GROMACS .gro file of C-alpha atoms in nm:
model
  194
    1MET     CA    1   0.490  -2.647  -1.885
    2VAL     CA    2   0.285  -2.390  -1.597
    3SER     CA    3   0.328  -2.012  -1.692
    4SER     CA    4   0.459  -1.724  -1.505
    5ASP     CA    5   0.099  -1.622  -1.454
    6SER     CA    6  -0.024  -1.986  -1.266
    7ALA     CA    7   0.136  -2.152  -0.994
    8ILE     CA    8   0.122  -2.560  -0.901
    9SER     CA    9  -0.045  -2.666  -0.585
   10ASP     CA   10   0.044  -2.943  -0.375
   11GLY     CA   11  -0.178  -3.178  -0.556
   12GLY     CA   12  -0.026  -3.081  -0.857
   13GLU     CA   13  -0.330  -2.878  -0.983
   14VAL     CA   14  -0.271  -2.517  -1.143
   15VAL     CA   15  -0.359  -2.239  -0.908
   16THR     CA   16  -0.512  -1.953  -1.132
   17PRO     CA   17  -0.474  -1.536  -1.046
   18ALA     CA   18  -0.818  -1.550  -0.955
   19GLU     CA   19  -0.791  -1.815  -0.705
   20PHE     CA   20  -0.480  -1.726  -0.543
   21ARG     CA   21  -0.665  -1.379  -0.495
   22ALA     CA   22  -0.940  -1.491  -0.361
   23ALA     CA   23  -0.775  -1.725  -0.132
   24MET     CA   24  -0.540  -1.461  -0.008
   25ALA     CA   25  -0.838  -1.269   0.063
   26ASP     CA   26  -0.875  -1.462   0.369
   27PHE     CA   27  -0.545  -1.287   0.518
   28ALA     CA   28  -0.657  -0.984   0.694
   29SER     CA   29  -0.382  -0.719   0.648
   30GLY     CA   30  -0.389  -0.362   0.786
   31VAL     CA   31  -0.375  -0.095   0.492
   32THR     CA   32  -0.138   0.215   0.445
   33VAL     CA   33  -0.085   0.466   0.168
   34VAL     CA   34   0.260   0.526   0.037
   35THR     CA   35   0.303   0.829  -0.058
   36GLY     CA   36   0.625   1.039  -0.235
   37LEU     CA   37   0.705   1.369  -0.351
   38ASP     CA   38   0.854   1.374  -0.735
   39ALA     CA   39   0.960   1.697  -0.918
   40GLY     CA   40   0.742   1.892  -0.653
   41ASP     CA   41   0.436   1.678  -0.697
   42PRO     CA   42   0.278   1.460  -0.425
   43VAL     CA   43   0.194   1.134  -0.523
   44GLY     CA   44   0.081   0.815  -0.353
   45PHE     CA   45  -0.102   0.490  -0.352
   46ALA     CA   46  -0.293   0.256  -0.119
   47CYS     CA   47  -0.101  -0.036  -0.017
   48GLN     CA   48  -0.218  -0.353   0.214
   49ALA     CA   49   0.150  -0.526   0.147
   50PHE     CA   50   0.372  -0.360   0.385
   51ALA     CA   51   0.536  -0.478   0.704
   52SER     CA   52   0.898  -0.446   0.926
   53VAL     CA   53   1.190  -0.655   0.789
   54SER     CA   54   1.464  -0.600   1.028
   55LEU     CA   55   1.541  -0.412   1.319
   56GLU     CA   56   1.919  -0.309   1.270
   57PRO     CA   57   1.914  -0.191   1.052
   58PRO     CA   58   1.526  -0.052   1.054
   59LEU     CA   59   1.397  -0.123   0.706
   60VAL     CA   60   1.008  -0.187   0.587
   61VAL     CA   61   0.892  -0.343   0.321
   62PHE     CA   62   0.612  -0.266   0.057
   63CYS     CA   63   0.503  -0.430  -0.283
   64ALA     CA   64   0.435  -0.187  -0.570
   65ASP     CA   65   0.259  -0.314  -0.861
   66HIS     CA   66   0.444  -0.279  -1.211
   67ARG     CA   67   0.147  -0.079  -1.365
   68SER     CA   68   0.162   0.183  -1.107
   69ARG     CA   69   0.161   0.511  -1.210
   70SER     CA   70   0.305   0.655  -0.856
   71TRP     CA   71   0.554   0.394  -0.798
   72PRO     CA   72   0.741   0.477  -1.077
   73ARG     CA   73   0.795   0.838  -0.957
   74ILE     CA   74   0.851   0.752  -0.546
   75ARG     CA   75   1.122   0.533  -0.663
   76ARG     CA   76   1.283   0.856  -0.886
   77SER     CA   77   1.266   1.059  -0.578
   78GLY     CA   78   1.417   0.771  -0.382
   79ARG     CA   79   1.217   0.898  -0.088
   80PHE     CA   80   0.874   0.754   0.081
   81CYS     CA   81   0.622   0.800   0.359
   82VAL     CA   82   0.421   0.493   0.493
   83ASN     CA   83   0.110   0.642   0.672
   84VAL     CA   84  -0.081   0.390   0.874
   85LEU     CA   85  -0.477   0.428   0.808
   86GLY     CA   86  -0.713   0.364   1.107
   87GLU     CA   87  -1.060   0.223   1.050
   88HIS     CA   88  -1.246   0.589   1.014
   89GLN     CA   89  -1.017   0.648   0.723
   90THR     CA   90  -1.221   0.455   0.435
   91SER     CA   91  -1.269   0.754   0.237
   92LEU     CA   92  -0.929   0.812   0.212
   93CYS     CA   93  -0.825   0.454   0.132
   94GLU     CA   94  -1.086   0.472  -0.135
   95ARG     CA   95  -0.893   0.796  -0.321
   96PHE     CA   96  -0.562   0.668  -0.290
   97GLY     CA   97  -0.679   0.279  -0.390
   98SER     CA   98  -0.842   0.456  -0.728
   99SER     CA   99  -0.679   0.472  -1.050
  100GLN     CA  100  -0.892   0.751  -1.111
  101GLY     CA  101  -0.834   1.170  -1.096
  102ARG     CA  102  -0.525   1.289  -0.900
  103LYS     CA  103  -0.512   1.189  -0.558
  104PHE     CA  104  -0.420   1.462  -0.362
  105ASP     CA  105  -0.655   1.734  -0.552
  106GLY     CA  106  -0.863   1.813  -0.260
  107ALA     CA  107  -0.710   1.630  -0.007
  108GLU     CA  108  -0.528   1.789   0.357
  109TRP     CA  109  -0.131   1.717   0.352
  110SER     CA  110   0.137   1.847   0.478
  111LEU     CA  111   0.512   1.835   0.338
  112THR     CA  112   0.753   1.661   0.628
  113ARG     CA  113   1.101   1.769   0.737
  114TRP     CA  114   1.206   1.435   0.511
  115GLY     CA  115   1.039   1.593   0.197
  116THR     CA  116   0.757   1.355   0.174
  117PRO     CA  117   0.399   1.442   0.192
  118ALA     CA  118   0.199   1.333   0.515
  119LEU     CA  119  -0.162   1.224   0.563
  120PRO     CA  120  -0.337   1.367   0.862
  121ASP     CA  121  -0.477   1.181   1.156
  122VAL     CA  122  -0.296   0.830   1.052
  123LEU     CA  123  -0.214   0.572   1.325
  124MET     CA  124   0.192   0.627   1.257
  125ARG     CA  125   0.414   0.720   0.994
  126VAL     CA  126   0.714   0.544   0.855
  127HIS     CA  127   0.987   0.800   0.647
  128ALA     CA  128   1.230   0.571   0.469
  129ASP     CA  129   1.462   0.590   0.172
  130VAL     CA  130   1.444   0.312  -0.120
  131ASN     CA  131   1.702   0.064  -0.011
  132GLN     CA  132   1.663  -0.243  -0.240
  133VAL     CA  133   1.398  -0.286  -0.536
  134HIS     CA  134   1.380  -0.643  -0.654
  135PRO     CA  135   1.131  -0.777  -0.918
  136ALA     CA  136   0.899  -1.013  -0.784
  137GLY     CA  137   0.636  -1.125  -1.062
  138ASP     CA  138   0.384  -0.863  -1.144
  139HIS     CA  139   0.498  -0.620  -0.846
  140ASP     CA  140   0.818  -0.430  -0.694
  141LEU     CA  141   0.958  -0.593  -0.388
  142VAL     CA  142   1.052  -0.234  -0.205
  143VAL     CA  143   1.296  -0.263   0.091
  144GLY     CA  144   1.346   0.100   0.260
  145ARG     CA  145   1.561   0.179   0.508
  146VAL     CA  146   1.394   0.368   0.837
  147LEU     CA  147   1.472   0.707   0.842
  148ALA     CA  148   1.212   0.805   1.147
  149VAL     CA  149   0.868   0.673   1.279
  150GLU     CA  150   0.589   0.895   1.396
  151ARG     CA  151   0.312   0.743   1.591
  152ILE     CA  152   0.073   1.014   1.553
  153ALA     CA  153  -0.303   0.921   1.676
  154GLU     CA  154  -0.458   0.627   1.901
  155HIS     CA  155  -0.724   0.454   1.682
  156ARG     CA  156  -0.848   0.149   1.591
  157PRO     CA  157  -0.649   0.016   1.291
  158MET     CA  158  -0.817  -0.028   0.939
  159ILE     CA  159  -0.824  -0.368   0.825
  160PHE     CA  160  -0.866  -0.507   0.519
  161PHE     CA  161  -1.051  -0.851   0.483
  162ARG     CA  162  -1.257  -1.055   0.267
  163GLY     CA  163  -1.305  -0.776  -0.006
  164GLY     CA  164  -1.386  -0.550   0.258
  165PHE     CA  165  -1.338  -0.338   0.568
  166GLY     CA  166  -1.317  -0.467   0.909
  167LEU     CA  167  -1.418  -0.843   1.032
  168GLY     CA  168  -1.691  -1.093   0.983
  169THR     CA  169  -1.959  -0.916   0.921
  170ALA     CA  170  -1.843  -0.560   0.890
  171ALA     CA  171  -1.652  -0.648   0.588
  172THR     CA  172  -1.948  -0.760   0.443
  173ALA     CA  173  -2.162  -0.466   0.465
  174THR     CA  174  -1.842  -0.215   0.356
  175ARG     CA  175  -1.787  -0.390   0.038
  176ARG     CA  176  -1.773  -0.179  -0.287
  177SER     CA  177  -1.993  -0.273  -0.553
  178GLY     CA  178  -1.691  -0.346  -0.767
  179PRO     CA  179  -1.338  -0.315  -0.718
  180PRO     CA  180  -1.121  -0.093  -0.937
  181ARG     CA  181  -0.862  -0.179  -1.157
  182GLN     CA  182  -0.580  -0.201  -0.877
  183GLY     CA  183  -0.565  -0.063  -0.504
  184VAL     CA  184  -0.591  -0.206  -0.176
  185LEU     CA  185  -1.001  -0.265  -0.274
  186SER     CA  186  -0.944  -0.529  -0.471
  187THR     CA  187  -0.878  -0.921  -0.310
  188ARG     CA  188  -0.520  -0.876  -0.492
  189PRO     CA  189  -0.237  -1.066  -0.251
  190THR     CA  190  -0.019  -0.757  -0.265
  191THR     CA  191  -0.187  -0.417  -0.383
  192SER     CA  192  -0.086  -0.042  -0.531
  193GLU     CA  193  -0.265   0.137  -0.743
  194ALA     CA  194  -0.224   0.243  -1.101
   0.00000   0.00000   0.00000
């Protein structure tokens, strides 16, 4: 019997979580910060597992780790904003990808008309209501019904690849000495913070 922490490859071998994480690091992805407001407090986490799902109706999806402290608060509020980061926003990504400290302390942000925190100078924002939540292993798959999109700035996108930002040698140059317990800076197949 295979535990829920393992998967079977085509050859019948067990794929460990570490092997799966390392393999998924070869999939380059964009980086976002998902934000929400809970009891008047801004909350958010870095997330690379984000995609569009449907055009009619407009739906998006992101994955949130069950260990996350921010996701339950965003879920409770029922509304979120996905801030798509540019390559120049590494420090913002690290801030929201960390499980340490209050992420909005000293950070620049504004409250949108949809009642969610917006980060400045991002490529795009997607404003959505939580539509469906599906448990999927150690994460929740969150489907959001899109309320509005805002195209903010023309920048090159932040790309996360093989444990670093950028492609090729750029990823090697921007690797961290050690990833946080959770977050976009780890090589997890889906990401969120604690």
